[in-house]
CSV table of C-alpha atoms in Angstrom, one decimal:
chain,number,residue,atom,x,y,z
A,283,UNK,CA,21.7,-61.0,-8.2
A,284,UNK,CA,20.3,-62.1,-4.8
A,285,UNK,CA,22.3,-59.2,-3.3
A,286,UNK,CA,19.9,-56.9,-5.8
A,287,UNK,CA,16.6,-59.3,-4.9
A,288,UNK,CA,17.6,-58.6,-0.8
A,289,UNK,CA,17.6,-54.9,-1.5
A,290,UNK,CA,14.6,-54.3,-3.6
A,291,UNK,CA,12.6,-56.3,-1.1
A,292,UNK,CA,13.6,-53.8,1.6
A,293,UNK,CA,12.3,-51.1,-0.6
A,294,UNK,CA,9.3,-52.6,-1.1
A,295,UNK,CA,8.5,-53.8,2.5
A,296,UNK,CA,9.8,-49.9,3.4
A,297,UNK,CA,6.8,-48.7,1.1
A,298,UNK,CA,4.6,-51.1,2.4
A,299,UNK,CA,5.0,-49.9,6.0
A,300,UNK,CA,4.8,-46.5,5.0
A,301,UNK,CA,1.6,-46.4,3.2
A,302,UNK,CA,0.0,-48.9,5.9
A,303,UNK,CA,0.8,-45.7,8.2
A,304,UNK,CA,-1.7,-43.2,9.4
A,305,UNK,CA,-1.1,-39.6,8.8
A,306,UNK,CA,-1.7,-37.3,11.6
A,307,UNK,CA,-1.4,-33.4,11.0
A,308,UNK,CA,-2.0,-31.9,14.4
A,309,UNK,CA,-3.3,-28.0,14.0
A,310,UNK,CA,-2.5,-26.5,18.0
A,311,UNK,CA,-2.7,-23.2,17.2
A,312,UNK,CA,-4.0,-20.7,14.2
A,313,UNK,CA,-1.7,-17.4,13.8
A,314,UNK,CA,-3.3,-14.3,12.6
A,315,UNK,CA,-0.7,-11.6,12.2
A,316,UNK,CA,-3.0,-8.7,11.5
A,317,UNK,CA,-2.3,-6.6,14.0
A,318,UNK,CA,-5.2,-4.7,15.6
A,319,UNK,CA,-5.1,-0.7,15.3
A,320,UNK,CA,-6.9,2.7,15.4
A,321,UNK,CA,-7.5,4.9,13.2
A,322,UNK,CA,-9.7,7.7,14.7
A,323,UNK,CA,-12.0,10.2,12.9
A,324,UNK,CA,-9.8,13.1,12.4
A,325,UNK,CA,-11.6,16.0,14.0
A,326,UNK,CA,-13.1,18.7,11.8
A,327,UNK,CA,-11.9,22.5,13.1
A,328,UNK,CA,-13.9,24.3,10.4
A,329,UNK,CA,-17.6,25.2,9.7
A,330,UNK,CA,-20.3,22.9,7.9
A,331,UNK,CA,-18.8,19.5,6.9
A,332,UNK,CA,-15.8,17.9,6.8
A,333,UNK,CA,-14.3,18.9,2.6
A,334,UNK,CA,-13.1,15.0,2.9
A,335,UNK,CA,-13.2,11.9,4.2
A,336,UNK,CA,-9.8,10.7,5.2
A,337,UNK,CA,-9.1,8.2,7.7
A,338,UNK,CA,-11.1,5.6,6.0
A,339,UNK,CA,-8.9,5.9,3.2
A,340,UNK,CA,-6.1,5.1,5.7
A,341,UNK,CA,-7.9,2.5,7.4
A,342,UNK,CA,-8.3,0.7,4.0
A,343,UNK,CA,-4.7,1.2,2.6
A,344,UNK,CA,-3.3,-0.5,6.2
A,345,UNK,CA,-6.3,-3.4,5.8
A,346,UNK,CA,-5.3,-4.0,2.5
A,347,UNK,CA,-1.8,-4.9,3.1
A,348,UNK,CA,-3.1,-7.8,5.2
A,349,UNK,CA,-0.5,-6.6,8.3
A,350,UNK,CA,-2.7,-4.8,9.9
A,351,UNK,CA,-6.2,-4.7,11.6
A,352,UNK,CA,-8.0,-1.3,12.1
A,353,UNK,CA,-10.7,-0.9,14.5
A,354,UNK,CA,-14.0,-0.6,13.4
A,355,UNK,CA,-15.7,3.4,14.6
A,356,UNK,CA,-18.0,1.4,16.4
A,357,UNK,CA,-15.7,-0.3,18.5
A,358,UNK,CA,-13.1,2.2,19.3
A,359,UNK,CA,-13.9,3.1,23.5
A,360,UNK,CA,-13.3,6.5,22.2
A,361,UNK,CA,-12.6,9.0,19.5
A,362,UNK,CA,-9.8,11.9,20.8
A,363,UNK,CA,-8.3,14.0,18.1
A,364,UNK,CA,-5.2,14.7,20.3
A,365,UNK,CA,-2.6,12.1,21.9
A,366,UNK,CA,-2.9,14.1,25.1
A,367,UNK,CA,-6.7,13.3,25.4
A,368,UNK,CA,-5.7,8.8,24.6
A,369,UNK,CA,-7.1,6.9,27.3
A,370,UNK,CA,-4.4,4.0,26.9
A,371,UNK,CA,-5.9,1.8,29.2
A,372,UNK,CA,-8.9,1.7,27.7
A,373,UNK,CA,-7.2,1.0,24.1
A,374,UNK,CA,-5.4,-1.6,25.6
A,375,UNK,CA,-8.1,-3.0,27.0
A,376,UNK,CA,-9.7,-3.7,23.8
A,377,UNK,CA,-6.1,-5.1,22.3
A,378,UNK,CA,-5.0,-2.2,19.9
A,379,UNK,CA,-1.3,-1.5,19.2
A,380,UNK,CA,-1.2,2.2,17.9
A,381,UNK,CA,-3.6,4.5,17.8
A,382,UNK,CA,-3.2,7.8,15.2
A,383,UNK,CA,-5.6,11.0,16.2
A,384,UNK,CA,-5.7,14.3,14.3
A,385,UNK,CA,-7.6,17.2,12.9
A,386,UNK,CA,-7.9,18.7,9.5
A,387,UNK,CA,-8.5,22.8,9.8
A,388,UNK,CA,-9.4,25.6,7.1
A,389,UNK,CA,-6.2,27.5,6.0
A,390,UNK,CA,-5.9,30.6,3.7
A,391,UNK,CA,-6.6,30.0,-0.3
A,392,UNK,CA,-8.9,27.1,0.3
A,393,UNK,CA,-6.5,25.1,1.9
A,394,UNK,CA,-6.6,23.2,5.0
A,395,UNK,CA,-3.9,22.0,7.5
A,396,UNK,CA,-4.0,18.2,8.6
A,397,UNK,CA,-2.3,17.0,11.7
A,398,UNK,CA,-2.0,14.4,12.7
A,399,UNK,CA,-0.1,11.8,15.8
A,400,UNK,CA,1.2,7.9,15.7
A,401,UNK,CA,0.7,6.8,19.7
A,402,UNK,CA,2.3,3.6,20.9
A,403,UNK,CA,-0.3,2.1,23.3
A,404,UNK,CA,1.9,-0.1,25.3
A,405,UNK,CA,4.8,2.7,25.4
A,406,UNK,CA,1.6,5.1,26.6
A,407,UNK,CA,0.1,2.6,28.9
A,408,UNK,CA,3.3,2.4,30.9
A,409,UNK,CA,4.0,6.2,31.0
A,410,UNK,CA,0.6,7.5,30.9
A,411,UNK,CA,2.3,9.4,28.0
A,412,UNK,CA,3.9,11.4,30.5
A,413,UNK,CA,7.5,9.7,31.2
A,414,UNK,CA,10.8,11.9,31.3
A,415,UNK,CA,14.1,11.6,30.7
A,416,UNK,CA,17.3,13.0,31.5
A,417,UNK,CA,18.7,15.4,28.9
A,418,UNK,CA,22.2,17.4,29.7
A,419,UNK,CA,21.5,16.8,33.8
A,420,UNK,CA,18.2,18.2,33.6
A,421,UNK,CA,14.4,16.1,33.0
A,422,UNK,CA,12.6,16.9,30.4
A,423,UNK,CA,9.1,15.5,28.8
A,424,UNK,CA,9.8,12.4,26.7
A,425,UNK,CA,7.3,11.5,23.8
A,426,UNK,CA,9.0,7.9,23.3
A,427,UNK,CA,5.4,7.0,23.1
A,428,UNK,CA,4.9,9.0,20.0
A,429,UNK,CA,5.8,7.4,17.2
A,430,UNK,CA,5.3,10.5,14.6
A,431,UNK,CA,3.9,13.5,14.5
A,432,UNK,CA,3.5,16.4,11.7
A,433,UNK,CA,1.0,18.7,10.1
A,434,UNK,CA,0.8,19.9,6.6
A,435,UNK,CA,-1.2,22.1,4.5
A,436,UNK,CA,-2.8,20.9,1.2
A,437,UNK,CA,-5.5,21.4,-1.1
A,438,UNK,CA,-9.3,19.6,-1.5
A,439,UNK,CA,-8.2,17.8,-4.5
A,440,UNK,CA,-5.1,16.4,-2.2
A,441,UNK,CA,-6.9,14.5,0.2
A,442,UNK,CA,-6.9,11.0,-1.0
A,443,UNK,CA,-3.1,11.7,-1.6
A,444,UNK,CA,-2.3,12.6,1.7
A,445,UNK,CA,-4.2,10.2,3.2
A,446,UNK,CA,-2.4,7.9,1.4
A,447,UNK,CA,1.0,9.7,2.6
A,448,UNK,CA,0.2,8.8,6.5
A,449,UNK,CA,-0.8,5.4,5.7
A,450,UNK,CA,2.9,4.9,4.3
A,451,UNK,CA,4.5,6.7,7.4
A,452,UNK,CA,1.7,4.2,10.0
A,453,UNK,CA,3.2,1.0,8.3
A,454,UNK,CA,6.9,2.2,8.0
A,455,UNK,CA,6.9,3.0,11.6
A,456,UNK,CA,4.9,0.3,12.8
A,457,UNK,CA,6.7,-2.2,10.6
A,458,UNK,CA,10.2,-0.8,10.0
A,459,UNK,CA,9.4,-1.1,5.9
A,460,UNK,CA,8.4,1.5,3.4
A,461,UNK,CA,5.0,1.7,2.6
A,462,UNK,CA,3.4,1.8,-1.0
A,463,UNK,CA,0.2,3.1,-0.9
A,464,UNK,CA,1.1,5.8,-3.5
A,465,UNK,CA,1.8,3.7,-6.3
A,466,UNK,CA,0.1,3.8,-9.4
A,467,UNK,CA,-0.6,1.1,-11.6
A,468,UNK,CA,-1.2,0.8,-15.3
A,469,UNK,CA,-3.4,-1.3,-17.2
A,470,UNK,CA,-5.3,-1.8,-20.4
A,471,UNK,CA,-8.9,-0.9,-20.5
A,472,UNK,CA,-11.2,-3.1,-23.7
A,473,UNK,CA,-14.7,-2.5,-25.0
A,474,UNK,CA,-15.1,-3.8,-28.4
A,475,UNK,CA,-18.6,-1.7,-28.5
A,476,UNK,CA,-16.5,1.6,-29.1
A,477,UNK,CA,-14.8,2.7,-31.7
A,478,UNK,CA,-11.6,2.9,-29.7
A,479,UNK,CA,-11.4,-0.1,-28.3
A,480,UNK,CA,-8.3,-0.2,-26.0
A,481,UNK,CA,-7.5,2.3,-23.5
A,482,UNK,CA,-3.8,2.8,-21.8
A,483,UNK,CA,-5.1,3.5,-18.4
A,484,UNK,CA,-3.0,5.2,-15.0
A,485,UNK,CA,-4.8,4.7,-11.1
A,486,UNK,CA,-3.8,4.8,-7.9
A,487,UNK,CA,-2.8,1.5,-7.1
A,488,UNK,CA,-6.9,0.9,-5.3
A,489,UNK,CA,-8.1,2.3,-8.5
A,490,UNK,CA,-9.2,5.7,-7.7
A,491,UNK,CA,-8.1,8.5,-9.8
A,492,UNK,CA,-8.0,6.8,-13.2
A,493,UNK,CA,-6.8,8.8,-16.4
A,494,UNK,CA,-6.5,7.9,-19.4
A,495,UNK,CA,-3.1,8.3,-21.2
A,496,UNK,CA,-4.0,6.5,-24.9
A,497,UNK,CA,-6.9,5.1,-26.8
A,498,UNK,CA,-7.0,3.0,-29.9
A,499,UNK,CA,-8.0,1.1,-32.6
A,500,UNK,CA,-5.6,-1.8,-32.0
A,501,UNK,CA,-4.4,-3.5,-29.1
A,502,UNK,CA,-2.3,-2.2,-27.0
A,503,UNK,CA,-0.3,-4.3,-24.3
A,504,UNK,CA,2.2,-5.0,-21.7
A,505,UNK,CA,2.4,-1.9,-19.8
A,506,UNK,CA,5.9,-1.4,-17.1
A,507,UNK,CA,6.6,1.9,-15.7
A,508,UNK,CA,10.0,2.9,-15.6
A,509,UNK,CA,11.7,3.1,-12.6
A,510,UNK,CA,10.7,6.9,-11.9
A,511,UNK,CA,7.5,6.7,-12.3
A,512,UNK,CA,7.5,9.1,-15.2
A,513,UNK,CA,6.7,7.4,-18.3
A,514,UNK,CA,5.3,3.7,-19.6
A,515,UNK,CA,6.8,1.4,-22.4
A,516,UNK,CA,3.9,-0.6,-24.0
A,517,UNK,CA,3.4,-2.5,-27.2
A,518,UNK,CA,0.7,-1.2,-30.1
A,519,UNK,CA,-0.4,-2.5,-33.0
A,520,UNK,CA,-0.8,0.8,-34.7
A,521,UNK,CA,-0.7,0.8,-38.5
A,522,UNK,CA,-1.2,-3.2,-37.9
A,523,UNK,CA,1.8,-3.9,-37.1
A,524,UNK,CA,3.1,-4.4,-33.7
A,525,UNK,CA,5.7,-1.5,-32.4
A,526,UNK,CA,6.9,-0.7,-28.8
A,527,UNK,CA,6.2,3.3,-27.8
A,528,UNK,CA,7.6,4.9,-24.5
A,529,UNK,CA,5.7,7.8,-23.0
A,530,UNK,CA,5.6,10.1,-20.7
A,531,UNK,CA,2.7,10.3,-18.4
A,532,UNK,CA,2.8,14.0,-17.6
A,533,UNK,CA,3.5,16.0,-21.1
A,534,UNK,CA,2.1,12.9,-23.5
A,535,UNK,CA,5.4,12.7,-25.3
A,536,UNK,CA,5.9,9.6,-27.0
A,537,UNK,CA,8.3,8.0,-29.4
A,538,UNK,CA,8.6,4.9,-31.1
A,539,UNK,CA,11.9,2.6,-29.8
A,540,UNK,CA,11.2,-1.0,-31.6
A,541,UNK,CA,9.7,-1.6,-34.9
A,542,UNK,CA,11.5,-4.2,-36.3
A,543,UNK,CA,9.7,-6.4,-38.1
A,544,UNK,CA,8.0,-9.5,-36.8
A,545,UNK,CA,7.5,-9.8,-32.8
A,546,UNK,CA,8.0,-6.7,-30.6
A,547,UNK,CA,6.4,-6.6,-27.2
A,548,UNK,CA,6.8,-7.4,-23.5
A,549,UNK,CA,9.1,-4.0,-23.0
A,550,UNK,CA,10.7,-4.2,-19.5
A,551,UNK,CA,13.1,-0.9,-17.8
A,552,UNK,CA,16.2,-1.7,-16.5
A,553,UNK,CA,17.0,-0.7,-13.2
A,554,UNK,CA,18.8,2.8,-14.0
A,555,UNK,CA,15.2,3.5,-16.5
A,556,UNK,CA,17.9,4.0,-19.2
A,557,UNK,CA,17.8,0.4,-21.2
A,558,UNK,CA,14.6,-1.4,-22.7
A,559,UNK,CA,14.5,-5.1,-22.6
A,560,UNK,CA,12.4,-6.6,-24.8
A,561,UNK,CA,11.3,-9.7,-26.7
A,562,UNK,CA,12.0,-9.5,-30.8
């Protein structure tokens, strides 16, 4: 018994000292891993205005993902539309990592072609983009300062989805991971001032380019996309009664996979997109 006394008056004295203690947390230095880029004006080839604006879609997407920090147009020391053109000193002079340049031109059929480069500043700086390297005994121009580099031809109404293509190959290059600012999301839309209430809506994952894919009377919940990006599983309340429908987002097929009666919701894909889990 005095053994147990002995011991709980440690414990206590322990606590004692501990909340008699001051607590110091010391902050020496704040991190902020947003890391500074460019993403210049893409120079316009054509007549009149530019059919798009595009690099502030890119500038967005890479802001978004909370790695990266593009430059304001107001800050940048200058605008070139070609790598050869980067002054790197003066980029680095203002901190910037990476700097992408390019131009969008008019093609045949109402079409343009967008190019467009990924410049390593540092790698640039160093080699004033002009380093070489030995390739079968002979020197020969190295771009190890260009990071990617590629031109394309698309349409007006693929502008926003290209520009969302080069903001996934800036952050895999620059970060070594795949980028995913061409996923859509789903989502259910409610105004109980219309007659159909709920709406099974599709965007691009900022929320432009929103379409419709169902409206209805009842609820309709718990969207998932299955793994190819092809078709969503959702639970409705059609006929007042809650059922789970899978559909496809580009032919408006649907079919009905779970109507059992009582609970049927929260569908889920497997990983293959050939099971449904579901709660019953």
């Amino acid at each position: 018994m005095k053994l147990i006394y002995k011991i709980i008056l440690v414990c206590l004295t322990c606590v004692s000292l501990s909340a008699n203690a001051a607590l110091d947390i010391v902050i020496t230095e704040g991190v902020d891993s947003a890391r500074p880029v460019a993403i210049v004006p893409f120079k316009w080839l054509g007549q009149g205005r530019a059919p798009s604006e595009l690099t502030s879609v890119v500038a967005a997407d890479l802001r978004r993902s909370g790695r990266f920090s593009p430059v304001p147009v107001f800050s940048m020391p200058q605008t070139p539309s070609v790598a050869q053109a980067i002054n790197y000193q003066q980029w680095a002079d203002v901190g910037v990592e990476a700097v992408l340049v390019g131009t969008i031109k008019p093609y045949p059929g109402n079409r343009f072609i967008v190019g467009f480069e990924l410049v390593d500043v540092v790698r640039g700086q160093l080699t004033d983009g002009k380093a070489q390297m030995l390739r079968g005994g002979v020197l020969v121009d190295s771009n190890a300062h260009l990071l990617d580099s590629r031109e394309t031809v698309i349409t007006a109404s693929e502008f926003r989805q290209y520009a969302h293509r080069i903001s996934d190959i800036v952050y895999e290059k620059l970060t070594g991971q795949r980028g995913a600012f061409r996923t859509k999301i789903a989502y259910v839309l409610v105004n109980n001032k219309k007659e159909y209430t709920h709406r099974l809506m599709i965007a691009d994952y900022d929320g432009h380019n929103e379409i419709e894919i169902l409206s209805s009377k009842e609820p309709l919940m718990s969207p998932s996309w299955s793994p190819d990006g092809t078709k969503l599983a959702y639970a409705s309340f059609e006929n007042k009664r809650q059922q789970i429908f899978v559909q496809d987002i580009y032919t408006q097929k649907r079919r009905k996979v779970s109507a059992f009666k009582g609970i049927n919701s929260a569908p889920r894909w497997s990983h293959d997109g050939k099971k449904l889990a579901m709660v019953l």
